[in-house]
Coordinates of C-alpha atoms in Angstrom, one line a residue:
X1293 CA -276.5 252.7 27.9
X1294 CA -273.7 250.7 29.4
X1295 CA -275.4 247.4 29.3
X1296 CA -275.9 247.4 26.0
X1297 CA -272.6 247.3 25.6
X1298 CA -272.7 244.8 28.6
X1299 CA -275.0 242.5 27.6
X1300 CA -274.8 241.9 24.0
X1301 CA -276.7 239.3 21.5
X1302 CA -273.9 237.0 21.1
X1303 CA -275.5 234.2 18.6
X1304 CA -275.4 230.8 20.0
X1305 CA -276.4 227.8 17.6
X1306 CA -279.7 228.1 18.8
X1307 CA -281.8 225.5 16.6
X1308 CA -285.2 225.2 17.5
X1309 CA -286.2 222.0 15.9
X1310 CA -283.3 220.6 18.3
X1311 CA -284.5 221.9 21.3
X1312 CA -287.8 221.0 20.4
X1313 CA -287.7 217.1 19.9
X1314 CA -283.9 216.7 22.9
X1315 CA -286.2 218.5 25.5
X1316 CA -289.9 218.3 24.3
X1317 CA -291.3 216.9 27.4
X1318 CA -289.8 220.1 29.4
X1319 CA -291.3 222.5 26.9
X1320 CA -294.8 220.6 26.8
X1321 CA -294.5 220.5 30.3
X1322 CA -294.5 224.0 30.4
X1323 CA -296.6 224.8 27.9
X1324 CA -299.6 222.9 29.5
X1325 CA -298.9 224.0 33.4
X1326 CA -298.5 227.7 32.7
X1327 CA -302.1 228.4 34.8
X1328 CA -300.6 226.8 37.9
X1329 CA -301.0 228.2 41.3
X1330 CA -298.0 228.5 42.9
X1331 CA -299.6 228.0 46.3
X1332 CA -300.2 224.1 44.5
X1333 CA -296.8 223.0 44.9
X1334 CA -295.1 226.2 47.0
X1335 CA -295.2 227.6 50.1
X1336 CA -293.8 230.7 51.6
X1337 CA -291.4 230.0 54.3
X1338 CA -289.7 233.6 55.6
X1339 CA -290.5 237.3 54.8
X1340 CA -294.4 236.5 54.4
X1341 CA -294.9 240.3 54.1
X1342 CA -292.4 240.7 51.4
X1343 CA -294.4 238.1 49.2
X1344 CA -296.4 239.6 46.7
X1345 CA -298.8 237.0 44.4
X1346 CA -299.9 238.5 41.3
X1347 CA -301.9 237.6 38.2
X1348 CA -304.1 235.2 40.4
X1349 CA -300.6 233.4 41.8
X1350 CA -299.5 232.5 38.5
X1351 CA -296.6 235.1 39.6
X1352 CA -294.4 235.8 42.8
X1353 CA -292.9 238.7 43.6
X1354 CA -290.2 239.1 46.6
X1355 CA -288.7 241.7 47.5
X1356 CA -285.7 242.6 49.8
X1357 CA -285.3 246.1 52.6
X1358 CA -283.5 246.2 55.7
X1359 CA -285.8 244.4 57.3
X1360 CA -286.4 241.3 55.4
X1361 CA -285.6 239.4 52.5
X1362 CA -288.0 236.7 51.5
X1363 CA -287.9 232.8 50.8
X1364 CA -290.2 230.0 49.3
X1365 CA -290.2 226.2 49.0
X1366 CA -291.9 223.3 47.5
X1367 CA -294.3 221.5 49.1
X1368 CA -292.6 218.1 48.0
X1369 CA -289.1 216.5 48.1
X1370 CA -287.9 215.3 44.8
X1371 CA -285.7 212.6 44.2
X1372 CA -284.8 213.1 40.2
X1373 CA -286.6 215.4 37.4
X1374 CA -285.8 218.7 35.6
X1375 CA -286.8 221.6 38.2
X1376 CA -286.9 225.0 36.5
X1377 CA -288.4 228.2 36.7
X1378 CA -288.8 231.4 35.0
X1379 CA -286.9 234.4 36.7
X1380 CA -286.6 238.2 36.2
X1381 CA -283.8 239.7 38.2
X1382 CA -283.7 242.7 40.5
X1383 CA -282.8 245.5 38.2
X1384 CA -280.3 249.1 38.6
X1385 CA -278.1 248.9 41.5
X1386 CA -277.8 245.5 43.0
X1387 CA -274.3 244.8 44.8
X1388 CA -274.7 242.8 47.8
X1389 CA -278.1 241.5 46.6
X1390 CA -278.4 237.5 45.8
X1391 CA -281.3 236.0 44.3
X1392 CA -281.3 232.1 44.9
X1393 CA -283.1 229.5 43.0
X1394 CA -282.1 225.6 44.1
X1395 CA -282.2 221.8 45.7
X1396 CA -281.8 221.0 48.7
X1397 CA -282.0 218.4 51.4
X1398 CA -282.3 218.9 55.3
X1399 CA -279.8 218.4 57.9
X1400 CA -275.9 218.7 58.2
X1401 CA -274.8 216.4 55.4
X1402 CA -276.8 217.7 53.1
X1403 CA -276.8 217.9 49.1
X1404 CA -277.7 221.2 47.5
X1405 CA -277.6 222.5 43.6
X1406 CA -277.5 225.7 43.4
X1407 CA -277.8 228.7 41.1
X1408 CA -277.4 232.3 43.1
X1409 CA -277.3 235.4 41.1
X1410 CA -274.7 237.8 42.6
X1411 CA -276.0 241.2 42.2
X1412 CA -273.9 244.3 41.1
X1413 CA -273.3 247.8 40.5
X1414 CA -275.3 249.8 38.0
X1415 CA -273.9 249.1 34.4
X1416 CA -272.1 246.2 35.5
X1417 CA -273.0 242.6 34.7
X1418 CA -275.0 240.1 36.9
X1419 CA -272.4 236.9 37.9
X1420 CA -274.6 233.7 38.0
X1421 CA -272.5 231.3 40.8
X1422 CA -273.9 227.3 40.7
X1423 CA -272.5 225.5 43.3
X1424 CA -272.6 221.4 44.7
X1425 CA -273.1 220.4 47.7
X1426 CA -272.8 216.6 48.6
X1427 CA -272.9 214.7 52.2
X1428 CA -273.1 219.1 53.4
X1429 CA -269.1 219.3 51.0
X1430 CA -269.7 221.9 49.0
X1431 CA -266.8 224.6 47.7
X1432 CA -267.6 223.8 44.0
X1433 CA -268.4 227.1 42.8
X1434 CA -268.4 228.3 39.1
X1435 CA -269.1 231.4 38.0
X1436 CA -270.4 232.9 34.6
X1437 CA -271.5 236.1 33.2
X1438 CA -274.9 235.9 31.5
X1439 CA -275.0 237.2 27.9
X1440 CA -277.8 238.9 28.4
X1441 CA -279.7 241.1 30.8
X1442 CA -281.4 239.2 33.2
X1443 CA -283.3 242.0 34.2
X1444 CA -285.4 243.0 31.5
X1445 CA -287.2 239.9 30.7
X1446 CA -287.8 236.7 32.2
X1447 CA -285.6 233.9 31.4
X1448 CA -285.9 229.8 32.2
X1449 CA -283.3 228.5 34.4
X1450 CA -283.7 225.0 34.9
X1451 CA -281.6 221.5 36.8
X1452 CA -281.8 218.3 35.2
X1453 CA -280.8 215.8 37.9
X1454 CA -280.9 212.0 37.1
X1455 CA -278.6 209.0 38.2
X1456 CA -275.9 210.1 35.6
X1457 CA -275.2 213.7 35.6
X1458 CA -276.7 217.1 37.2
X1459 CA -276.9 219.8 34.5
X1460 CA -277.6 223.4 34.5
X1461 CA -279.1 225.1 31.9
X1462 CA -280.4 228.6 31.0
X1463 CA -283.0 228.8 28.7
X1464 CA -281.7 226.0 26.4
X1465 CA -278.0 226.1 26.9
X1466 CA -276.3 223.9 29.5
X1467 CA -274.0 225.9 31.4
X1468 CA -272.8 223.2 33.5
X1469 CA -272.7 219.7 34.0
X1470 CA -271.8 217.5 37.2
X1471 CA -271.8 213.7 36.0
X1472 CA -271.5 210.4 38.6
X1473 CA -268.3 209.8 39.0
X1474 CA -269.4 207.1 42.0
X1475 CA -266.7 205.0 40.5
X1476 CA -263.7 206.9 41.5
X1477 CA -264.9 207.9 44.7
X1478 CA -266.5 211.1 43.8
X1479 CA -269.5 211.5 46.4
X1480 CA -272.9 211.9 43.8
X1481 CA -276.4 213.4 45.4
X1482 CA -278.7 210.9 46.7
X1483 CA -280.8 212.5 49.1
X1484 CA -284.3 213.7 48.5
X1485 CA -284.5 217.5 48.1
X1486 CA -286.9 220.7 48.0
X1487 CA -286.9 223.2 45.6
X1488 CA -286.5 226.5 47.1
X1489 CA -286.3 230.7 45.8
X1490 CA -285.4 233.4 48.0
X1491 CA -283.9 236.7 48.2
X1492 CA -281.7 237.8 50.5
X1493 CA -278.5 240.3 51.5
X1494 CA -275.1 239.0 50.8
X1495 CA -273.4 241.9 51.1
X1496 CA -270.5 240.2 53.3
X1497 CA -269.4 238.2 50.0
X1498 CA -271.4 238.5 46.8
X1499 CA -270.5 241.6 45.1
X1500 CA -266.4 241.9 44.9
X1501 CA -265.8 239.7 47.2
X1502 CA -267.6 242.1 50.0
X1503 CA -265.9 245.2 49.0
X1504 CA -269.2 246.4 47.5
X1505 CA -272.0 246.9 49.9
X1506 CA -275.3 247.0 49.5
X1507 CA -277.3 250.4 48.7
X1508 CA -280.1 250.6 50.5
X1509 CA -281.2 254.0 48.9
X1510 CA -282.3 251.6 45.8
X1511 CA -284.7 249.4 48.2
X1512 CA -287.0 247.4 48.0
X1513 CA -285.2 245.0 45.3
X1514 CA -288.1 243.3 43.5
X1515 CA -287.3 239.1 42.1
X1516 CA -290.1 238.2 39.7
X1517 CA -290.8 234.1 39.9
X1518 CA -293.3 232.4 37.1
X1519 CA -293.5 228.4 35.9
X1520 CA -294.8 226.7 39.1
X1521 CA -295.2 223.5 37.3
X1522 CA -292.6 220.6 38.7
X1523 CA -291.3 217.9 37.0
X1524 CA -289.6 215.5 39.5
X1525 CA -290.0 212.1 41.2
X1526 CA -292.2 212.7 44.6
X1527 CA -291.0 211.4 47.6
X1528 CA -294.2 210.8 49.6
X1529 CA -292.3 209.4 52.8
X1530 CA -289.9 211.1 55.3
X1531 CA -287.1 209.4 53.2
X1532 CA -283.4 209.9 54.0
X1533 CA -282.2 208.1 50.9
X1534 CA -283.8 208.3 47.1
X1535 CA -285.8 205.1 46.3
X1536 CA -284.7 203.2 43.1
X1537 CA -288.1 204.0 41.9
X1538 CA -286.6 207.8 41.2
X1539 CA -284.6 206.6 38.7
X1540 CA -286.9 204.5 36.2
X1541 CA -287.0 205.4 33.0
X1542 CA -290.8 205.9 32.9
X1543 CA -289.8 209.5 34.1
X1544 CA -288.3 211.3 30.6
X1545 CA -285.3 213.0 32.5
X1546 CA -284.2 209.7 33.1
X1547 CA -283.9 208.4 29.7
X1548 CA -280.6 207.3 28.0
X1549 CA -280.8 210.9 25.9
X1550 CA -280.8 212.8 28.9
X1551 CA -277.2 210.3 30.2
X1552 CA -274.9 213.1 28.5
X1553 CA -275.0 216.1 26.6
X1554 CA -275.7 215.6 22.7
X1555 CA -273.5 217.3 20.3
X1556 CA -275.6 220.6 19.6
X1557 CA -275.5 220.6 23.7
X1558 CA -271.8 219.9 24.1
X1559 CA -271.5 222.6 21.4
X1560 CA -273.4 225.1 23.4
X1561 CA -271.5 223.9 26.7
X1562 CA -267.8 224.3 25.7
X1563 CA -268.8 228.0 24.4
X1564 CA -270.2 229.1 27.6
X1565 CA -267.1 228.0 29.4
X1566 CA -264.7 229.7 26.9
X1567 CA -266.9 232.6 26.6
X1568 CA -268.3 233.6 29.6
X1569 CA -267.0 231.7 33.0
X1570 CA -264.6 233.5 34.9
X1571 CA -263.9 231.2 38.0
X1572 CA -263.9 227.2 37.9
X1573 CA -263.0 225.7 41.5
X1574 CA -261.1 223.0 39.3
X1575 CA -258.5 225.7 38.0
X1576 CA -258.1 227.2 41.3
X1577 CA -254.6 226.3 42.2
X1578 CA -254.5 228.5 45.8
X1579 CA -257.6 226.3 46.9
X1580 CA -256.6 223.1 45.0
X1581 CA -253.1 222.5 44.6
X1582 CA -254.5 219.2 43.7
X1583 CA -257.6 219.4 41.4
X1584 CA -260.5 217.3 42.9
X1585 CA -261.1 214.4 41.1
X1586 CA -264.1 215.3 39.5
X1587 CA -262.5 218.2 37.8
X1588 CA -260.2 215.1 35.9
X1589 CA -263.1 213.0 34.9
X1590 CA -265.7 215.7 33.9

Protein backbone atom coordinates (compact mmCIF):
# COMPACT_ATOMS: atom_id res chain seq x y z
CA UNK A 1 0.00 0.00 0.00
CA UNK A 2 1.21 3.48 -0.84
CA UNK A 3 1.16 4.90 2.59
CA UNK A 4 3.19 2.56 3.91
CA UNK A 5 5.62 3.90 1.97
CA UNK A 6 4.09 7.34 2.90
CA UNK A 7 3.94 7.21 6.32
CA UNK A 8 6.85 5.50 7.67
CA UNK A 9 8.14 4.82 11.52
CA UNK A 10 10.77 7.27 11.39
CA UNK A 11 12.40 6.88 15.17
CA UNK A 12 12.35 10.00 17.08
CA UNK A 13 14.24 10.06 20.54
CA UNK A 14 11.24 9.23 22.15
CA UNK A 15 12.16 8.68 25.90
CA UNK A 16 9.47 7.90 28.07
CA UNK A 17 10.86 8.61 31.42
CA UNK A 18 11.34 12.29 29.89
CA UNK A 19 7.97 12.77 28.78
CA UNK A 20 6.84 11.41 31.76
CA UNK A 21 8.36 13.67 34.63
CA UNK A 22 8.68 17.45 31.55
CA UNK A 23 4.83 16.83 31.05
CA UNK A 24 3.45 14.66 33.94
CA UNK A 25 0.60 16.89 34.85
CA UNK A 26 -0.69 16.69 31.10
CA UNK A 27 -0.46 12.91 31.04
CA UNK A 28 -2.10 12.62 34.75
CA UNK A 29 -4.44 14.94 33.56
CA UNK A 30 -5.45 12.76 31.02
CA UNK A 31 -5.25 9.76 32.58
CA UNK A 32 -7.71 10.71 35.31
CA UNK A 33 -10.47 12.69 32.94
CA UNK A 34 -10.65 10.00 30.37
CA UNK A 35 -14.68 9.31 31.53
CA UNK A 36 -15.51 12.90 30.73
CA UNK A 37 -18.63 13.95 28.94
CA UNK A 38 -18.00 15.99 26.36
CA UNK A 39 -21.27 17.77 26.76
CA UNK A 40 -19.32 18.92 30.36
CA UNK A 41 -17.16 21.38 28.86
CA UNK A 42 -18.48 21.29 24.92
CA UNK A 43 -21.19 22.28 23.08
CA UNK A 44 -22.20 21.76 19.50
CA UNK A 45 -22.44 24.93 17.66
CA UNK A 46 -23.30 24.04 13.64
CA UNK A 47 -24.20 20.81 11.74
CA UNK A 48 -26.21 19.42 14.91
CA UNK A 49 -27.26 16.52 12.72
CA UNK A 50 -23.90 15.65 11.58
CA UNK A 51 -22.80 15.15 15.41
CA UNK A 52 -22.63 11.76 16.41
CA UNK A 53 -21.80 11.00 20.42
CA UNK A 54 -20.72 7.62 21.05
CA UNK A 55 -19.43 5.46 23.91
CA UNK A 56 -21.80 7.48 26.29
CA UNK A 57 -20.08 10.96 24.89
CA UNK A 58 -16.79 9.99 25.82
CA UNK A 59 -16.43 10.20 21.77
CA UNK A 60 -17.54 12.69 18.91
CA UNK A 61 -17.99 11.92 15.71
CA UNK A 62 -18.55 14.76 12.75
CA UNK A 63 -19.01 14.20 9.71
CA UNK A 64 -18.98 16.27 6.45
CA UNK A 65 -21.73 15.88 2.89
CA UNK A 66 -22.84 18.53 0.78
CA UNK A 67 -25.00 19.73 2.97
CA UNK A 68 -23.14 20.35 6.13
CA UNK A 69 -20.01 20.08 7.83
CA UNK A 70 -20.06 20.21 11.58
CA UNK A 71 -18.47 22.38 14.45
CA UNK A 72 -18.05 22.36 18.38
CA UNK A 73 -16.87 24.63 21.12
CA UNK A 74 -15.99 24.91 24.72
CA UNK A 75 -18.22 26.01 27.06
CA UNK A 76 -15.41 28.31 28.74
CA UNK A 77 -12.82 31.00 27.51
CA UNK A 78 -9.36 30.21 28.55
CA UNK A 79 -6.80 32.54 29.28
CA UNK A 80 -3.48 30.15 29.48
CA UNK A 81 -3.21 26.17 29.89
CA UNK A 82 -2.29 23.19 27.61
CA UNK A 83 -5.58 22.41 25.43
CA UNK A 84 -5.33 19.06 23.58
CA UNK A 85 -7.35 16.52 22.28
CA UNK A 86 -7.15 13.19 20.75
CA UNK A 87 -7.98 13.03 16.89
CA UNK A 88 -8.49 10.37 14.18
CA UNK A 89 -8.59 11.89 10.78
CA UNK A 90 -10.97 11.34 7.91
CA UNK A 91 -9.45 8.45 6.03
CA UNK A 92 -9.20 7.46 1.78
CA UNK A 93 -9.85 10.30 -0.39
CA UNK A 94 -9.82 13.56 1.42
CA UNK A 95 -8.71 16.63 -1.00
CA UNK A 96 -10.57 19.65 -0.16
CA UNK A 97 -11.53 18.28 3.29
CA UNK A 98 -10.07 20.29 6.58
CA UNK A 99 -10.40 19.12 9.87
CA UNK A 100 -9.83 22.06 12.52
CA UNK A 101 -8.85 21.82 16.08
CA UNK A 102 -7.99 25.46 17.76
CA UNK A 103 -8.22 28.94 20.01
CA UNK A 104 -9.90 31.54 19.46
CA UNK A 105 -11.26 34.81 20.61
CA UNK A 106 -14.43 36.73 19.28
CA UNK A 107 -14.61 39.76 17.27
CA UNK A 108 -12.42 41.43 14.45
CA UNK A 109 -9.13 41.72 16.21
CA UNK A 110 -9.04 38.50 17.22
CA UNK A 111 -6.17 35.94 18.26
CA UNK A 112 -6.47 32.41 17.03
CA UNK A 113 -3.91 29.11 17.25
CA UNK A 114 -4.62 26.99 14.96
CA UNK A 115 -3.94 23.44 13.75
CA UNK A 116 -6.08 22.45 10.36
CA UNK A 117 -5.38 19.28 8.73
CA UNK A 118 -5.50 19.73 4.86
CA UNK A 119 -6.97 16.68 3.41
CA UNK A 120 -5.65 14.84 0.22
CA UNK A 121 -5.77 12.37 -2.40
CA UNK A 122 -5.76 8.74 -1.79
CA UNK A 123 -2.11 7.51 -1.10
CA UNK A 124 -1.00 10.94 -0.52
CA UNK A 125 -0.01 12.44 2.80
CA UNK A 126 -2.22 14.54 5.19
CA UNK A 127 -0.42 18.34 5.46
CA UNK A 128 -0.99 19.61 9.16
CA UNK A 129 -1.00 23.85 8.59
CA UNK A 130 -0.80 25.79 12.31
CA UNK A 131 -1.27 29.24 11.93
CA UNK A 132 -1.31 32.73 14.45
CA UNK A 133 -3.50 34.98 14.56
CA UNK A 134 -2.96 38.16 16.80
CA UNK A 135 -5.09 41.58 17.12
CA UNK A 136 -7.22 39.39 13.80
CA UNK A 137 -3.05 39.56 11.78
CA UNK A 138 -2.64 36.27 10.91
CA UNK A 139 -0.64 34.98 7.55
CA UNK A 140 1.80 32.86 9.75
CA UNK A 141 1.24 29.64 8.28
CA UNK A 142 3.57 26.48 8.55
CA UNK A 143 3.15 23.46 7.13
CA UNK A 144 4.34 19.85 8.04
CA UNK A 145 3.79 16.38 6.87
CA UNK A 146 2.98 14.03 9.69
CA UNK A 147 5.14 10.91 9.95
CA UNK A 148 2.53 8.82 10.40
CA UNK A 149 -1.01 8.05 9.35
CA UNK A 150 -3.31 10.03 11.06
CA UNK A 151 -5.95 8.10 10.00
CA UNK A 152 -5.61 4.85 11.51
CA UNK A 153 -5.38 5.58 15.05
CA UNK A 154 -5.93 8.42 17.21
CA UNK A 155 -3.19 10.64 18.04
CA UNK A 156 -2.90 13.78 20.87
CA UNK A 157 -2.49 17.09 19.38
CA UNK A 158 -2.14 19.46 22.00
CA UNK A 159 -1.23 23.94 22.55
CA UNK A 160 0.64 24.94 25.43
CA UNK A 161 -0.04 28.63 25.69
CA UNK A 162 1.51 30.57 28.69
CA UNK A 163 2.99 34.32 28.98
CA UNK A 164 6.24 33.09 27.25
CA UNK A 165 5.80 31.01 24.30
CA UNK A 166 2.76 29.14 22.33
CA UNK A 167 3.88 25.60 21.38
CA UNK A 168 2.43 22.92 19.32
CA UNK A 169 2.88 19.56 19.91
CA UNK A 170 1.81 16.11 18.53
CA UNK A 171 1.80 13.46 20.75
CA UNK A 172 4.97 14.44 22.59
CA UNK A 173 6.95 16.29 19.98
CA UNK A 174 6.76 20.06 19.65
CA UNK A 175 6.34 20.89 16.16
CA UNK A 176 6.27 24.53 16.70
CA UNK A 177 6.94 27.16 18.98
CA UNK A 178 5.77 31.01 18.93
CA UNK A 179 7.60 32.74 22.00
CA UNK A 180 6.82 36.64 23.35
CA UNK A 181 8.70 38.70 21.58
CA UNK A 182 6.63 41.82 23.27
CA UNK A 183 9.93 43.37 23.45
CA UNK A 184 10.62 44.05 19.87
CA UNK A 185 7.24 44.84 19.01
CA UNK A 186 6.02 41.54 18.07
CA UNK A 187 2.17 41.61 18.92
CA UNK A 188 1.75 38.28 21.53
CA UNK A 189 -2.00 36.77 22.37
CA UNK A 190 -3.76 38.26 25.11
CA UNK A 191 -7.25 37.73 24.68
CA UNK A 192 -9.40 35.10 26.28
CA UNK A 193 -10.19 32.31 23.82
CA UNK A 194 -12.55 29.11 23.17
CA UNK A 195 -11.43 25.92 22.13
CA UNK A 196 -13.18 24.85 19.06
CA UNK A 197 -13.22 21.42 16.42
CA UNK A 198 -14.93 21.39 13.28
CA UNK A 199 -15.13 19.95 9.93
CA UNK A 200 -15.67 21.60 7.02
CA UNK A 201 -15.10 21.93 2.90
CA UNK A 202 -12.05 23.83 1.82
CA UNK A 203 -11.96 22.88 -1.35
CA UNK A 204 -11.30 26.55 -2.74
CA UNK A 205 -7.61 26.28 -1.04
CA UNK A 206 -6.69 23.26 1.00
CA UNK A 207 -5.61 20.59 -1.23
CA UNK A 208 -3.05 22.05 -4.01
CA UNK A 209 -3.72 25.16 -3.51
CA UNK A 210 -7.53 24.57 -4.95
CA UNK A 211 -6.56 22.59 -7.90
CA UNK A 212 -7.90 19.45 -6.16
CA UNK A 213 -11.59 19.43 -5.40
CA UNK A 214 -13.38 17.65 -3.24
CA UNK A 215 -14.96 14.08 -4.10
CA UNK A 216 -18.09 13.87 -3.06
CA UNK A 217 -18.54 10.15 -4.19
CA UNK A 218 -16.34 9.33 -0.88
CA UNK A 219 -19.00 11.30 1.52
CA UNK A 220 -19.83 11.45 4.43
CA UNK A 221 -16.00 12.12 5.74
CA UNK A 222 -16.07 10.89 9.38
CA UNK A 223 -13.42 13.11 12.22
CA UNK A 224 -13.28 11.07 15.46
CA UNK A 225 -12.78 13.59 18.69
CA UNK A 226 -11.80 11.93 22.33
CA UNK A 227 -9.96 13.65 25.63
CA UNK A 228 -12.71 16.24 26.68
CA UNK A 229 -10.76 17.09 29.74
CA UNK A 230 -9.31 20.95 29.70
CA UNK A 231 -6.54 22.23 31.26
CA UNK A 232 -6.72 26.08 31.13
CA UNK A 233 -7.25 29.20 33.28
CA UNK A 234 -11.26 29.98 33.18
CA UNK A 235 -12.33 33.13 32.49
CA UNK A 236 -15.60 33.43 34.31
CA UNK A 237 -16.41 37.11 33.13
CA UNK A 238 -17.14 38.62 29.67
CA UNK A 239 -13.40 39.67 29.70
CA UNK A 240 -11.75 41.37 26.74
CA UNK A 241 -8.26 41.17 28.06
CA UNK A 242 -6.51 38.01 30.19
CA UNK A 243 -6.43 38.75 33.98
CA UNK A 244 -2.85 38.46 35.51
CA UNK A 245 -4.33 35.74 37.49
CA UNK A 246 -3.93 33.48 34.15
CA UNK A 247 -0.56 33.59 34.38
CA UNK A 248 0.37 32.43 38.09
CA UNK A 249 2.42 29.76 38.50
CA UNK A 250 -0.07 27.78 40.62
CA UNK A 251 -1.29 26.63 37.11
CA UNK A 252 1.74 23.91 35.86
CA UNK A 253 1.78 25.20 32.21
CA UNK A 254 2.96 28.23 33.68
CA UNK A 255 5.94 27.11 35.37
CA UNK A 256 9.58 28.21 34.52
CA UNK A 257 10.03 24.44 32.73
CA UNK A 258 7.37 25.04 30.53
CA UNK A 259 9.34 29.04 29.62
CA UNK A 260 11.28 27.13 26.69
CA UNK A 261 11.82 23.97 25.15
CA UNK A 262 14.32 21.56 27.09
CA UNK A 263 16.95 19.93 25.21
CA UNK A 264 15.25 16.42 24.52
CA UNK A 265 12.33 18.95 23.17
CA UNK A 266 14.61 21.25 21.20
CA UNK A 267 16.03 18.01 19.92
CA UNK A 268 12.66 16.70 18.78
CA UNK A 269 11.83 20.34 17.39
CA UNK A 270 14.77 21.06 15.03
CA UNK A 271 14.07 17.46 13.45
CA UNK A 272 10.57 18.13 12.65
CA UNK A 273 11.53 21.27 10.82
CA UNK A 274 14.39 19.65 8.93
CA UNK A 275 12.44 16.59 8.30
CA UNK A 276 9.12 17.13 7.68
CA UNK A 277 8.00 21.05 7.13
CA UNK A 278 7.61 22.10 3.76
CA UNK A 279 6.48 25.84 4.03
CA UNK A 280 7.60 28.36 6.84
CA UNK A 281 5.91 32.01 6.18
CA UNK A 282 9.48 33.21 7.56
CA UNK A 283 11.32 31.80 4.39
CA UNK A 284 8.82 33.06 2.02
CA UNK A 285 10.56 35.66 0.17
CA UNK A 286 7.48 36.48 -2.49
CA UNK A 287 5.33 37.25 0.67
CA UNK A 288 8.20 38.68 2.84
CA UNK A 289 10.86 40.27 1.16
CA UNK A 290 11.45 41.30 4.63
CA UNK A 291 11.14 38.44 7.13
CA UNK A 292 8.75 39.49 10.08
CA UNK A 293 10.48 39.98 13.04
CA UNK A 294 9.50 37.15 14.82
CA UNK A 295 11.01 34.85 12.27
CA UNK A 296 14.70 36.72 13.52
CA UNK A 297 14.10 36.26 17.22
CA UNK A 298 12.50 32.74 17.24
Amino acid sequence: MVLANVYNNVAFDYDPYIWRIGWRSELRAGAENADINFYQNYDVTWGFDHVLALNRGRQIQLSMDLSSGAGFESKQSYGSGFFHMKIKLPDRNTAGVVTAFYLTSKGNNHDELDFEFLGNVEGKPYTLQTNVFVNGQGNREQRITLWFDPTADYHLYGILWNEHQIVFRVDDVPIRVFKNNRNIGVDYPSQPMKIEGSLWDGESWATDGGKTKTDWSYAPFKAQFQGFSINGCPITNDKSLIPQQCYSSSYWWNGQRYWNLDHHQQRKYENVRKTYMHYDYCTDRSRYPIPPPECLHP
